[in-house]
Amino acid sequence: PEMGGAFRAHLARPEEDQKPDPERFRDVQPQGGTLVLFRSDMPHEVLPTFGQRFALSMWCHAADSPQ
């Protein structure tokens, strides 16, 4: 809220070489105790912040499926 920095998830994946629909999104405000998990191919952004913020990023890779 007053410090900004919300996480914005765009709800629809755009077609190739197109931008996300700016009218379809969900914002998650930065609050202690909040965890946001999402697929890396989901269009997302962090809105402007007006104070110091920290972020932790982690990638999880699934083992290859048996053929």
Short mmCIF file of N, CA, C and O in Angstrom, two decimals, residues 15-63:
data_model
loop_
_atom_site.label_atom_id
_atom_site.label_comp_id
_atom_site.label_asym_id
_atom_site.label_seq_id
_atom_site.Cartn_x
_atom_site.Cartn_y
_atom_site.Cartn_z
N GLU A 15 -0.48 -14.44 -26.66
CA GLU A 15 0.00 -15.21 -27.82
C GLU A 15 1.43 -14.79 -28.10
O GLU A 15 1.89 -13.76 -27.62
N GLU A 16 2.13 -15.57 -28.86
CA GLU A 16 3.53 -15.28 -29.15
C GLU A 16 3.69 -13.86 -29.69
O GLU A 16 2.92 -13.40 -30.52
N ASP A 17 4.69 -13.16 -29.19
CA ASP A 17 5.04 -11.79 -29.60
C ASP A 17 3.95 -10.76 -29.30
O ASP A 17 3.88 -9.73 -29.93
N GLN A 18 3.08 -11.03 -28.33
CA GLN A 18 2.08 -10.06 -27.92
C GLN A 18 2.28 -9.73 -26.44
O GLN A 18 2.79 -10.53 -25.68
N LYS A 19 1.82 -8.57 -26.03
CA LYS A 19 1.90 -8.18 -24.63
C LYS A 19 0.69 -8.72 -23.87
O LYS A 19 -0.35 -8.94 -24.46
N PRO A 20 0.81 -8.90 -22.53
CA PRO A 20 -0.34 -9.36 -21.74
C PRO A 20 -1.48 -8.34 -21.80
O PRO A 20 -1.26 -7.16 -21.99
N ASP A 21 -2.69 -8.82 -21.62
CA ASP A 21 -3.87 -7.95 -21.58
C ASP A 21 -3.79 -7.11 -20.30
O ASP A 21 -3.84 -7.65 -19.20
N PRO A 22 -3.64 -5.79 -20.42
CA PRO A 22 -3.47 -4.95 -19.23
C PRO A 22 -4.70 -4.88 -18.34
O PRO A 22 -4.63 -4.38 -17.22
N GLU A 23 -5.84 -5.38 -18.80
CA GLU A 23 -7.07 -5.32 -18.02
C GLU A 23 -7.29 -6.56 -17.17
O GLU A 23 -8.21 -6.60 -16.36
N ARG A 24 -6.47 -7.62 -17.35
CA ARG A 24 -6.68 -8.88 -16.63
C ARG A 24 -5.46 -9.19 -15.78
O ARG A 24 -4.48 -9.72 -16.27
N PHE A 25 -5.53 -8.86 -14.49
CA PHE A 25 -4.41 -9.10 -13.59
C PHE A 25 -4.92 -9.25 -12.16
O PHE A 25 -6.07 -8.94 -11.86
N ARG A 26 -4.04 -9.74 -11.30
CA ARG A 26 -4.32 -9.81 -9.87
C ARG A 26 -3.10 -9.27 -9.15
O ARG A 26 -1.98 -9.70 -9.42
N ASP A 27 -3.30 -8.36 -8.22
CA ASP A 27 -2.21 -7.79 -7.44
C ASP A 27 -2.16 -8.46 -6.06
O ASP A 27 -3.21 -8.72 -5.46
N VAL A 28 -0.94 -8.72 -5.58
CA VAL A 28 -0.73 -9.25 -4.24
C VAL A 28 0.15 -8.23 -3.52
O VAL A 28 1.27 -7.94 -3.94
N GLN A 29 -0.40 -7.67 -2.43
CA GLN A 29 0.34 -6.66 -1.67
C GLN A 29 1.44 -7.31 -0.85
O GLN A 29 1.27 -8.43 -0.34
N PRO A 30 2.59 -6.66 -0.71
CA PRO A 30 3.68 -7.22 0.09
C PRO A 30 3.35 -7.14 1.58
O PRO A 30 3.23 -6.06 2.14
N GLN A 31 3.14 -8.30 2.18
CA GLN A 31 2.84 -8.37 3.61
C GLN A 31 3.70 -9.48 4.22
O GLN A 31 3.93 -10.50 3.57
N GLY A 32 4.12 -9.28 5.45
CA GLY A 32 4.87 -10.33 6.13
C GLY A 32 4.05 -11.60 6.19
O GLY A 32 2.83 -11.57 6.37
N GLY A 33 4.70 -12.75 5.99
CA GLY A 33 4.02 -14.03 6.04
C GLY A 33 3.34 -14.42 4.74
O GLY A 33 2.61 -15.40 4.71
N THR A 34 3.55 -13.68 3.67
CA THR A 34 2.93 -13.98 2.38
C THR A 34 3.93 -14.67 1.48
O THR A 34 5.08 -14.24 1.37
N LEU A 35 3.50 -15.74 0.85
CA LEU A 35 4.33 -16.49 -0.10
C LEU A 35 3.57 -16.56 -1.41
O LEU A 35 2.39 -16.92 -1.42
N VAL A 36 4.22 -16.20 -2.50
CA VAL A 36 3.59 -16.26 -3.82
C VAL A 36 4.38 -17.26 -4.66
O VAL A 36 5.59 -17.13 -4.83
N LEU A 37 3.70 -18.28 -5.17
CA LEU A 37 4.30 -19.28 -6.05
C LEU A 37 3.61 -19.18 -7.40
O LEU A 37 2.39 -19.07 -7.47
N PHE A 38 4.39 -19.23 -8.47
CA PHE A 38 3.81 -19.14 -9.80
C PHE A 38 4.76 -19.74 -10.82
O PHE A 38 5.96 -19.85 -10.58
N ARG A 39 4.21 -20.12 -11.96
CA ARG A 39 5.03 -20.66 -13.05
C ARG A 39 5.86 -19.53 -13.66
O ARG A 39 5.39 -18.41 -13.79
N SER A 40 7.08 -19.86 -14.04
CA SER A 40 7.98 -18.83 -14.57
C SER A 40 7.53 -18.28 -15.92
O SER A 40 7.96 -17.20 -16.31
N ASP A 41 6.67 -19.01 -16.63
CA ASP A 41 6.21 -18.51 -17.92
C ASP A 41 4.95 -17.65 -17.81
O ASP A 41 4.40 -17.20 -18.81
N MET A 42 4.50 -17.39 -16.57
CA MET A 42 3.35 -16.52 -16.37
C MET A 42 3.82 -15.07 -16.40
O MET A 42 4.75 -14.70 -15.67
N PRO A 43 3.23 -14.23 -17.24
CA PRO A 43 3.62 -12.82 -17.25
C PRO A 43 3.38 -12.19 -15.88
O PRO A 43 2.31 -12.35 -15.29
N HIS A 44 4.39 -11.50 -15.36
CA HIS A 44 4.29 -10.89 -14.04
C HIS A 44 5.22 -9.69 -13.96
O HIS A 44 6.09 -9.51 -14.80
N GLU A 45 5.00 -8.89 -12.94
CA GLU A 45 5.84 -7.71 -12.72
C GLU A 45 5.71 -7.29 -11.26
O GLU A 45 4.82 -7.75 -10.55
N VAL A 46 6.62 -6.45 -10.82
CA VAL A 46 6.54 -5.85 -9.49
C VAL A 46 6.32 -4.36 -9.70
O VAL A 46 7.06 -3.71 -10.45
N LEU A 47 5.28 -3.84 -9.09
CA LEU A 47 4.93 -2.43 -9.25
C LEU A 47 5.95 -1.56 -8.50
O LEU A 47 6.66 -2.04 -7.62
N PRO A 48 6.04 -0.29 -8.85
CA PRO A 48 7.03 0.60 -8.22
C PRO A 48 6.94 0.58 -6.69
O PRO A 48 5.85 0.49 -6.12
N THR A 49 8.10 0.64 -6.07
CA THR A 49 8.18 0.65 -4.62
C THR A 49 8.78 1.97 -4.15
O THR A 49 9.53 2.61 -4.88
N PHE A 50 8.44 2.37 -2.93
CA PHE A 50 8.90 3.64 -2.39
C PHE A 50 9.68 3.45 -1.10
O PHE A 50 9.78 4.35 -0.29
N GLY A 51 10.21 2.25 -0.92
CA GLY A 51 11.02 1.94 0.25
C GLY A 51 11.89 0.74 -0.06
O GLY A 51 11.80 0.16 -1.15
N GLN A 52 12.71 0.33 0.88
CA GLN A 52 13.60 -0.80 0.66
C GLN A 52 12.81 -2.10 0.70
O GLN A 52 11.98 -2.31 1.57
N ARG A 53 13.05 -2.97 -0.29
CA ARG A 53 12.39 -4.27 -0.39
C ARG A 53 13.44 -5.33 -0.66
O ARG A 53 14.47 -5.06 -1.26
N PHE A 54 13.12 -6.55 -0.27
CA PHE A 54 13.98 -7.69 -0.56
C PHE A 54 13.14 -8.77 -1.21
O PHE A 54 11.96 -8.90 -0.91
N ALA A 55 13.75 -9.55 -2.09
CA ALA A 55 13.04 -10.64 -2.74
C ALA A 55 13.93 -11.87 -2.74
O ALA A 55 15.16 -11.78 -2.79
N LEU A 56 13.31 -13.03 -2.70
CA LEU A 56 14.01 -14.30 -2.77
C LEU A 56 13.40 -15.06 -3.94
O LEU A 56 12.18 -15.23 -4.00
N SER A 57 14.23 -15.47 -4.88
CA SER A 57 13.75 -16.23 -6.03
C SER A 57 14.33 -17.64 -5.95
O SER A 57 15.49 -17.82 -5.60
N MET A 58 13.52 -18.62 -6.30
CA MET A 58 13.96 -20.00 -6.28
C MET A 58 13.36 -20.71 -7.48
O MET A 58 12.20 -20.50 -7.83
N TRP A 59 14.14 -21.53 -8.13
CA TRP A 59 13.68 -22.31 -9.27
C TRP A 59 13.62 -23.78 -8.86
O TRP A 59 14.55 -24.30 -8.26
N CYS A 60 12.54 -24.45 -9.19
CA CYS A 60 12.39 -25.88 -8.94
C CYS A 60 12.27 -26.57 -10.29
O CYS A 60 11.43 -26.19 -11.11
N HIS A 61 13.09 -27.56 -10.51
CA HIS A 61 13.07 -28.30 -11.77
C HIS A 61 12.60 -29.72 -11.51
O HIS A 61 13.10 -30.39 -10.60
N ALA A 62 11.66 -30.19 -12.31
CA ALA A 62 11.17 -31.56 -12.19
C ALA A 62 12.13 -32.49 -12.92
O ALA A 62 12.73 -32.14 -13.92
N ALA A 63 12.25 -33.69 -12.39
CA ALA A 63 13.07 -34.71 -13.06
C ALA A 63 12.39 -35.07 -14.38
O ALA A 63 11.16 -35.00 -14.51
#
